């Protein structure tokens, strides 16, 4: 196994592709369809422009972030796995302690294939959702970040397709082809998960998406990186390094928006953050609308974790396929046969933490880990607000708020967890979630700013450039012709 | 007094707590609590493994301190403390961490002393990724003579390959070579520095290699021949031999990245090594750069001038070059400073331009002559070299590396 990536091959890889003619043929056959997909469903326009992107030249820490200008259709997408860990054993479940699998065990084949296909489906989906954003980026810096996220989601698709084609035979090849056929939001052939069929219509949504929804991706990858199926584990470990960049784009995108809003309010002497009209008159993204968007994206993302109590999750854990967040840092027996986990459930008396067999509660647990991770990020946003002296605090809503899947799908609740009748919900939801006026206003701010070193009025410049570049660096060289 | 320490710190305002650094640290120096990610100064080996994977740039922060910030202090921070000015931090950029490399570079930069400053548009270099105690093993993939006269003046083009180990560097940096064996007192031989003569992507892109330009040092004292330890070791290397390499070093003598920058390069002998890197970088990455390249290169005779053949092929529109010889039969001795005077108008015009950077590299004894020539050139043009030099130094546009 090599940490060096072979760039002599058409498809950069560190999996010895040139010694595996069958896989090579399958991937090369899939490749043109992928490029086609990129050109028709990927970022609209921008096929010729030079974008300052990073590409991995090796999967060890020193070589994996090489920066340079590339035209996106010529990006070197490839198959990159983290280095193998010598003597790795299955870390959890009934096979705990056995050598990690290098091939898929027959009995788990369909379960595993399904996990890979679902993960794989989200990757191109988000690129499709973000297709139109290139028209309205608030700066070349942001435009470049969008495209970096897009090419990396494209590479994540490659990663999943590699697994499908290498380990799942004919079925795998068919699934790989289908990944290029489904389209986000398509009524006939949509993407598999609900949240991935919504459009990402504006940059505030994009930042929220990368903060909240990509973070779901991070949690899923963390759980799969623990897998006893070693190629899956190594694939996901490498993807996580890229995923961190997506979190960064989201967290700092919102952070910079908040920064600009608060500074603008202070400059104009606006004390009341809830005076939406005053703030909007300045052309800034008011904090209550940011709060609404955060509630929306958080609640949609919670739905991605599936039912809190799930035998599927129990089976995947037991089988050694999908572990917990930071499984290797948890101090227990990693089998969970006799353990319980407190799951927030609803009965006639209200919300209550209920001890539930730990195995079936794995989705709930992953979701809780996710919520903690989100809450810390929100805390950092609040620090920005606090530092400027504006009185306002962002908060995540109660897990039952605006849910369509799982324990709370059937009820409605206020952000603070007060249970509401359907009628009350309908009457009040516009106070808590972005309404048509809010969306119109956000939309009105979406004007491209493509001068080198310039930023749209509603967002602050970043504190440091990508790859330490100076402020007026031309992150995207727009085609002049 | 305590020796000041260059401490690695994470900026809590930029960090998004993704944990990538903790994952990539092989010595467990990075840890976190509910608030912050922190670096343990006692454990950090400056291997830089955490730098590239960090998505935010928060990881790339350094303070020169008399005593290290503790983990508790770092956990309590909302923002990074300012650099204390009680510490002698010089320009703030650290050329090397290995003591011997630092001493060698200090000596090489003595003409500009602690006022050396990297060009504003230079990229951020990696420094001292590999240390004396933890060198990287490179493999020799080429050793070619590049002077015609290999008896009197044997200079070699050595290509080192780093295999799958990352060795990122920038044009203008040097590496350390640890010669095997011990000296008369039984101590391991000291490290020697050599300028990298390849651009950042190496001799061939995606091959992870670099080249050196090394002169075989031999001196004769009273009929007795003394061979330089490291240079002879290097010049005798054969294909596939393994070499212990440290570095890269240097954070000021760096190529400006701005295609608009004019670069005036003045050198003798192996001082041409970094300029080969500069020129090749321009050719590969910014062939249509507006900034001008001018090279004034001295040797005794053409047969002793490294890369004489390839240089002659570079068109003057791309590189304005003056090759100067001090021992041509039947001709008067001419040195780089003499040729500079002949080009007074052109050089003065360059000096007037704020986009011009001067780099001087080669043997120590060239410094005085070049300095005098620049004084005269300025005088003729009605300006003052001392003032001009001060301004160039302050803006990172004047660089001297001589040995
Ligand atoms: C920043 C920097 C960059 C450099 N870049 C380059 C480069 O690109 N290329 C390059 O070739 N060099 C370069 N050097 C010089 C290089 O580092 C070495 O100093 C040089 O190669 C001589 O080292 P050595 O071990 O061969 O000689 P040493 O063993 O250190 O001996 C030094 C000199 O003394 C002589 N000598 C040895 N013993 C005796 C004795 N008993 N009596 C009299 N004389 C004796 C030797 O012949 C030799 O000339 C650079 C130096 C610095 C500081
Ligand atoms: Fe992804
Ligand atoms: Fe992502």
Short mmCIF file of N, CA and C in Angstrom, two decimals, chain B residues 83-173:
data_model
loop_
_atom_site.label_atom_id
_atom_site.label_comp_id
_atom_site.label_asym_id
_atom_site.label_seq_id
_atom_site.Cartn_x
_atom_site.Cartn_y
_atom_site.Cartn_z
N UNK B 83 2.21 38.85 20.24
CA UNK B 83 3.63 38.54 20.42
C UNK B 83 4.21 39.49 21.47
N UNK B 84 4.85 38.92 22.52
CA UNK B 84 5.48 39.80 23.52
C UNK B 84 6.69 40.45 22.88
N UNK B 85 6.90 41.73 23.19
CA UNK B 85 8.07 42.33 22.54
C UNK B 85 9.31 42.31 23.41
N UNK B 86 9.18 41.73 24.62
CA UNK B 86 10.39 41.59 25.43
C UNK B 86 11.30 40.50 24.86
N UNK B 87 10.73 39.69 23.96
CA UNK B 87 11.53 38.62 23.39
C UNK B 87 12.25 39.17 22.17
N UNK B 88 13.51 38.77 22.02
CA UNK B 88 14.22 39.18 20.82
C UNK B 88 13.74 38.34 19.65
N UNK B 89 12.72 38.83 18.98
CA UNK B 89 12.13 37.98 17.96
C UNK B 89 12.60 38.37 16.57
N UNK B 90 13.53 39.33 16.51
CA UNK B 90 14.04 39.77 15.22
C UNK B 90 12.88 40.05 14.27
N UNK B 91 12.92 39.49 13.10
CA UNK B 91 11.87 39.83 12.15
C UNK B 91 10.63 38.98 12.39
N UNK B 92 10.73 38.05 13.32
CA UNK B 92 9.56 37.22 13.60
C UNK B 92 9.52 35.98 12.74
N UNK B 93 10.23 35.98 11.62
CA UNK B 93 10.22 34.78 10.80
C UNK B 93 11.44 33.96 11.16
N UNK B 94 11.22 32.69 11.34
CA UNK B 94 12.27 31.83 11.83
C UNK B 94 12.89 31.12 10.63
N UNK B 95 14.20 31.27 10.49
CA UNK B 95 14.86 30.69 9.32
C UNK B 95 15.09 29.20 9.50
N UNK B 96 15.34 28.79 10.76
CA UNK B 96 15.62 27.39 11.03
C UNK B 96 15.43 27.15 12.51
N UNK B 97 15.25 25.90 12.88
CA UNK B 97 15.14 25.58 14.30
C UNK B 97 16.42 24.86 14.77
N UNK B 98 16.97 24.00 13.92
CA UNK B 98 18.26 23.37 14.25
C UNK B 98 19.29 24.47 14.51
N UNK B 99 20.01 24.36 15.64
CA UNK B 99 20.97 25.41 15.99
C UNK B 99 22.04 25.61 14.91
N UNK B 100 22.61 24.50 14.43
CA UNK B 100 23.72 24.67 13.48
C UNK B 100 23.25 25.31 12.18
N UNK B 101 22.05 24.91 11.74
CA UNK B 101 21.55 25.49 10.49
C UNK B 101 21.31 26.98 10.69
N UNK B 102 20.76 27.31 11.86
CA UNK B 102 20.47 28.72 12.15
C UNK B 102 21.76 29.54 12.15
N UNK B 103 22.79 28.99 12.77
CA UNK B 103 24.08 29.69 12.83
C UNK B 103 24.65 29.89 11.43
N UNK B 104 24.57 28.85 10.60
CA UNK B 104 25.10 28.96 9.23
C UNK B 104 24.34 30.01 8.44
N UNK B 105 23.01 30.00 8.59
CA UNK B 105 22.22 30.97 7.84
C UNK B 105 22.45 32.39 8.35
N UNK B 106 22.57 32.53 9.66
CA UNK B 106 22.85 33.86 10.21
C UNK B 106 24.13 34.41 9.60
N UNK B 107 25.14 33.54 9.51
CA UNK B 107 26.40 33.98 8.93
C UNK B 107 26.22 34.32 7.46
N UNK B 108 25.45 33.51 6.76
CA UNK B 108 25.26 33.74 5.33
C UNK B 108 24.50 35.03 5.07
N UNK B 109 23.65 35.42 6.02
CA UNK B 109 22.82 36.62 5.84
C UNK B 109 23.42 37.83 6.57
N UNK B 110 24.67 37.73 7.00
CA UNK B 110 25.20 38.77 7.88
C UNK B 110 25.17 40.15 7.22
N UNK B 111 25.20 40.20 5.89
CA UNK B 111 25.18 41.50 5.23
C UNK B 111 23.88 42.25 5.48
N UNK B 112 22.81 41.52 5.71
CA UNK B 112 21.54 42.19 5.98
C UNK B 112 21.12 41.98 7.43
N UNK B 113 21.81 41.07 8.10
CA UNK B 113 21.59 40.87 9.52
C UNK B 113 20.15 40.56 9.85
N UNK B 114 19.72 41.05 11.00
CA UNK B 114 18.38 40.68 11.42
C UNK B 114 17.31 41.55 10.75
N UNK B 115 17.73 42.34 9.73
CA UNK B 115 16.72 43.12 9.04
C UNK B 115 16.16 42.36 7.84
N UNK B 116 16.67 41.16 7.59
CA UNK B 116 16.18 40.38 6.44
C UNK B 116 14.68 40.14 6.60
N UNK B 117 14.00 40.30 5.50
CA UNK B 117 12.55 40.19 5.52
C UNK B 117 12.14 39.52 4.22
N UNK B 118 11.21 38.59 4.26
CA UNK B 118 10.81 37.91 3.03
C UNK B 118 10.10 38.90 2.11
N UNK B 119 10.19 38.70 0.78
CA UNK B 119 9.41 39.53 -0.13
C UNK B 119 7.93 39.45 0.23
N UNK B 120 7.21 40.55 0.07
CA UNK B 120 5.80 40.58 0.49
C UNK B 120 5.00 39.50 -0.22
N UNK B 121 5.33 39.21 -1.46
CA UNK B 121 4.50 38.26 -2.20
C UNK B 121 5.02 36.83 -2.12
N UNK B 122 6.07 36.59 -1.30
CA UNK B 122 6.58 35.21 -1.21
C UNK B 122 5.55 34.33 -0.52
N UNK B 123 5.51 33.06 -0.89
CA UNK B 123 4.64 32.13 -0.19
C UNK B 123 5.24 31.80 1.17
N UNK B 124 4.40 31.23 2.04
CA UNK B 124 4.88 30.86 3.36
C UNK B 124 5.67 29.56 3.27
N UNK B 125 6.91 29.59 3.71
CA UNK B 125 7.72 28.38 3.57
C UNK B 125 7.49 27.40 4.71
N UNK B 126 7.73 26.14 4.45
CA UNK B 126 7.85 25.17 5.54
C UNK B 126 9.29 25.24 6.00
N UNK B 127 9.49 25.20 7.30
CA UNK B 127 10.85 25.32 7.80
C UNK B 127 11.16 24.19 8.76
N UNK B 128 12.31 23.56 8.54
CA UNK B 128 12.82 22.56 9.48
C UNK B 128 11.87 21.39 9.71
N UNK B 129 11.25 20.92 8.66
CA UNK B 129 10.38 19.76 8.80
C UNK B 129 11.20 18.56 9.28
N UNK B 130 12.44 18.51 8.83
CA UNK B 130 13.31 17.40 9.22
C UNK B 130 14.51 17.96 9.96
N UNK B 131 14.85 17.31 11.04
CA UNK B 131 15.89 17.83 11.93
C UNK B 131 17.09 16.90 11.93
N UNK B 132 18.14 17.37 12.57
CA UNK B 132 19.34 16.55 12.71
C UNK B 132 19.00 15.19 13.32
N UNK B 133 18.14 15.20 14.32
CA UNK B 133 17.81 13.94 14.99
C UNK B 133 16.79 13.13 14.22
N UNK B 134 16.12 13.82 13.30
CA UNK B 134 15.07 13.13 12.57
C UNK B 134 15.15 13.54 11.09
N UNK B 135 16.25 13.16 10.44
CA UNK B 135 16.41 13.57 9.04
C UNK B 135 15.54 12.72 8.12
N UNK B 136 15.35 13.18 6.92
CA UNK B 136 14.65 12.36 5.93
C UNK B 136 15.73 11.70 5.07
N UNK B 137 15.47 10.47 4.64
CA UNK B 137 16.44 9.78 3.80
C UNK B 137 16.05 9.99 2.35
N UNK B 138 16.93 10.62 1.59
CA UNK B 138 16.66 10.82 0.16
C UNK B 138 17.55 9.86 -0.63
N UNK B 139 17.11 9.58 -1.84
CA UNK B 139 17.85 8.65 -2.68
C UNK B 139 18.42 9.45 -3.86
N UNK B 140 19.65 9.15 -4.21
CA UNK B 140 20.27 9.86 -5.33
C UNK B 140 19.73 9.27 -6.63
N UNK B 141 19.17 10.12 -7.48
CA UNK B 141 18.71 9.62 -8.78
C UNK B 141 19.50 10.25 -9.92
N UNK B 142 20.42 11.14 -9.60
CA UNK B 142 21.24 11.71 -10.67
C UNK B 142 22.44 12.43 -10.10
N UNK B 143 23.54 12.37 -10.79
CA UNK B 143 24.76 13.10 -10.41
C UNK B 143 25.50 13.40 -11.70
N UNK B 144 25.37 14.65 -12.19
CA UNK B 144 25.95 15.00 -13.48
C UNK B 144 26.93 16.14 -13.33
N UNK B 145 28.09 16.05 -13.99
CA UNK B 145 28.99 17.21 -14.00
C UNK B 145 28.36 18.32 -14.83
N UNK B 146 28.46 19.56 -14.37
CA UNK B 146 27.87 20.65 -15.15
C UNK B 146 28.87 21.74 -15.44
N UNK B 147 30.13 21.44 -15.21
CA UNK B 147 31.16 22.35 -15.71
C UNK B 147 31.99 21.52 -16.67
N UNK B 148 32.57 22.20 -17.64
CA UNK B 148 33.35 21.46 -18.62
C UNK B 148 34.67 21.02 -18.01
N UNK B 149 35.20 21.91 -17.19
CA UNK B 149 36.49 21.64 -16.59
C UNK B 149 36.27 20.94 -15.25
N UNK B 150 36.38 19.60 -15.26
CA UNK B 150 36.06 18.90 -14.02
C UNK B 150 37.31 18.66 -13.17
N UNK B 151 38.45 19.12 -13.66
CA UNK B 151 39.66 18.89 -12.88
C UNK B 151 39.85 20.02 -11.87
N UNK B 152 39.86 21.23 -12.37
CA UNK B 152 40.08 22.39 -11.52
C UNK B 152 38.81 22.78 -10.78
N UNK B 153 37.68 22.56 -11.44
CA UNK B 153 36.45 23.12 -10.92
C UNK B 153 35.28 22.18 -11.22
N UNK B 154 35.12 21.22 -10.34
CA UNK B 154 34.10 20.20 -10.57
C UNK B 154 32.81 20.60 -9.85
N UNK B 155 31.82 21.03 -10.60
CA UNK B 155 30.52 21.35 -9.99
C UNK B 155 29.51 20.33 -10.50
N UNK B 156 28.68 19.85 -9.59
CA UNK B 156 27.76 18.77 -9.98
C UNK B 156 26.30 19.10 -9.71
N UNK B 157 25.50 18.57 -10.59
CA UNK B 157 24.05 18.70 -10.47
C UNK B 157 23.58 17.39 -9.87
N UNK B 158 23.11 17.47 -8.62
CA UNK B 158 22.74 16.27 -7.88
C UNK B 158 21.22 16.25 -7.74
N UNK B 159 20.59 15.17 -8.13
CA UNK B 159 19.13 15.08 -7.98
C UNK B 159 18.81 14.08 -6.87
N UNK B 160 18.05 14.56 -5.90
CA UNK B 160 17.65 13.72 -4.76
C UNK B 160 16.16 13.45 -4.83
N UNK B 161 15.80 12.20 -4.60
CA UNK B 161 14.39 11.83 -4.65
C UNK B 161 13.91 11.48 -3.24
N UNK B 162 12.70 11.96 -2.90
CA UNK B 162 12.20 11.75 -1.53
C UNK B 162 11.16 10.65 -1.45
N UNK B 163 10.98 9.92 -2.53
CA UNK B 163 10.06 8.79 -2.49
C UNK B 163 8.69 9.22 -2.06
N UNK B 164 8.14 8.55 -1.05
CA UNK B 164 6.78 8.89 -0.66
C UNK B 164 6.77 9.86 0.51
N UNK B 165 7.93 10.38 0.91
CA UNK B 165 7.96 11.34 2.02
C UNK B 165 7.83 12.76 1.48
N UNK B 166 6.91 13.50 2.05
CA UNK B 166 6.72 14.87 1.54
C UNK B 166 7.90 15.74 1.95
N UNK B 167 8.37 16.54 1.03
CA UNK B 167 9.44 17.48 1.34
C UNK B 167 9.13 18.80 0.63
N UNK B 168 8.16 19.54 1.15
CA UNK B 168 7.77 20.78 0.47
C UNK B 168 8.81 21.87 0.66
N UNK B 169 9.11 22.61 -0.38
CA UNK B 169 10.09 23.69 -0.27
C UNK B 169 9.73 24.79 -1.25
N UNK B 170 10.37 25.93 -1.07
CA UNK B 170 10.17 27.05 -1.98
C UNK B 170 11.50 27.45 -2.59
N UNK B 171 11.43 28.15 -3.71
CA UNK B 171 12.63 28.61 -4.39
C UNK B 171 13.39 29.56 -3.46
N UNK B 172 14.68 29.32 -3.30
CA UNK B 172 15.50 30.17 -2.44
C UNK B 172 15.85 29.48 -1.12
N UNK B 173 15.15 28.40 -0.80
CA UNK B 173 15.46 27.71 0.46
C UNK B 173 16.69 26.81 0.31
#
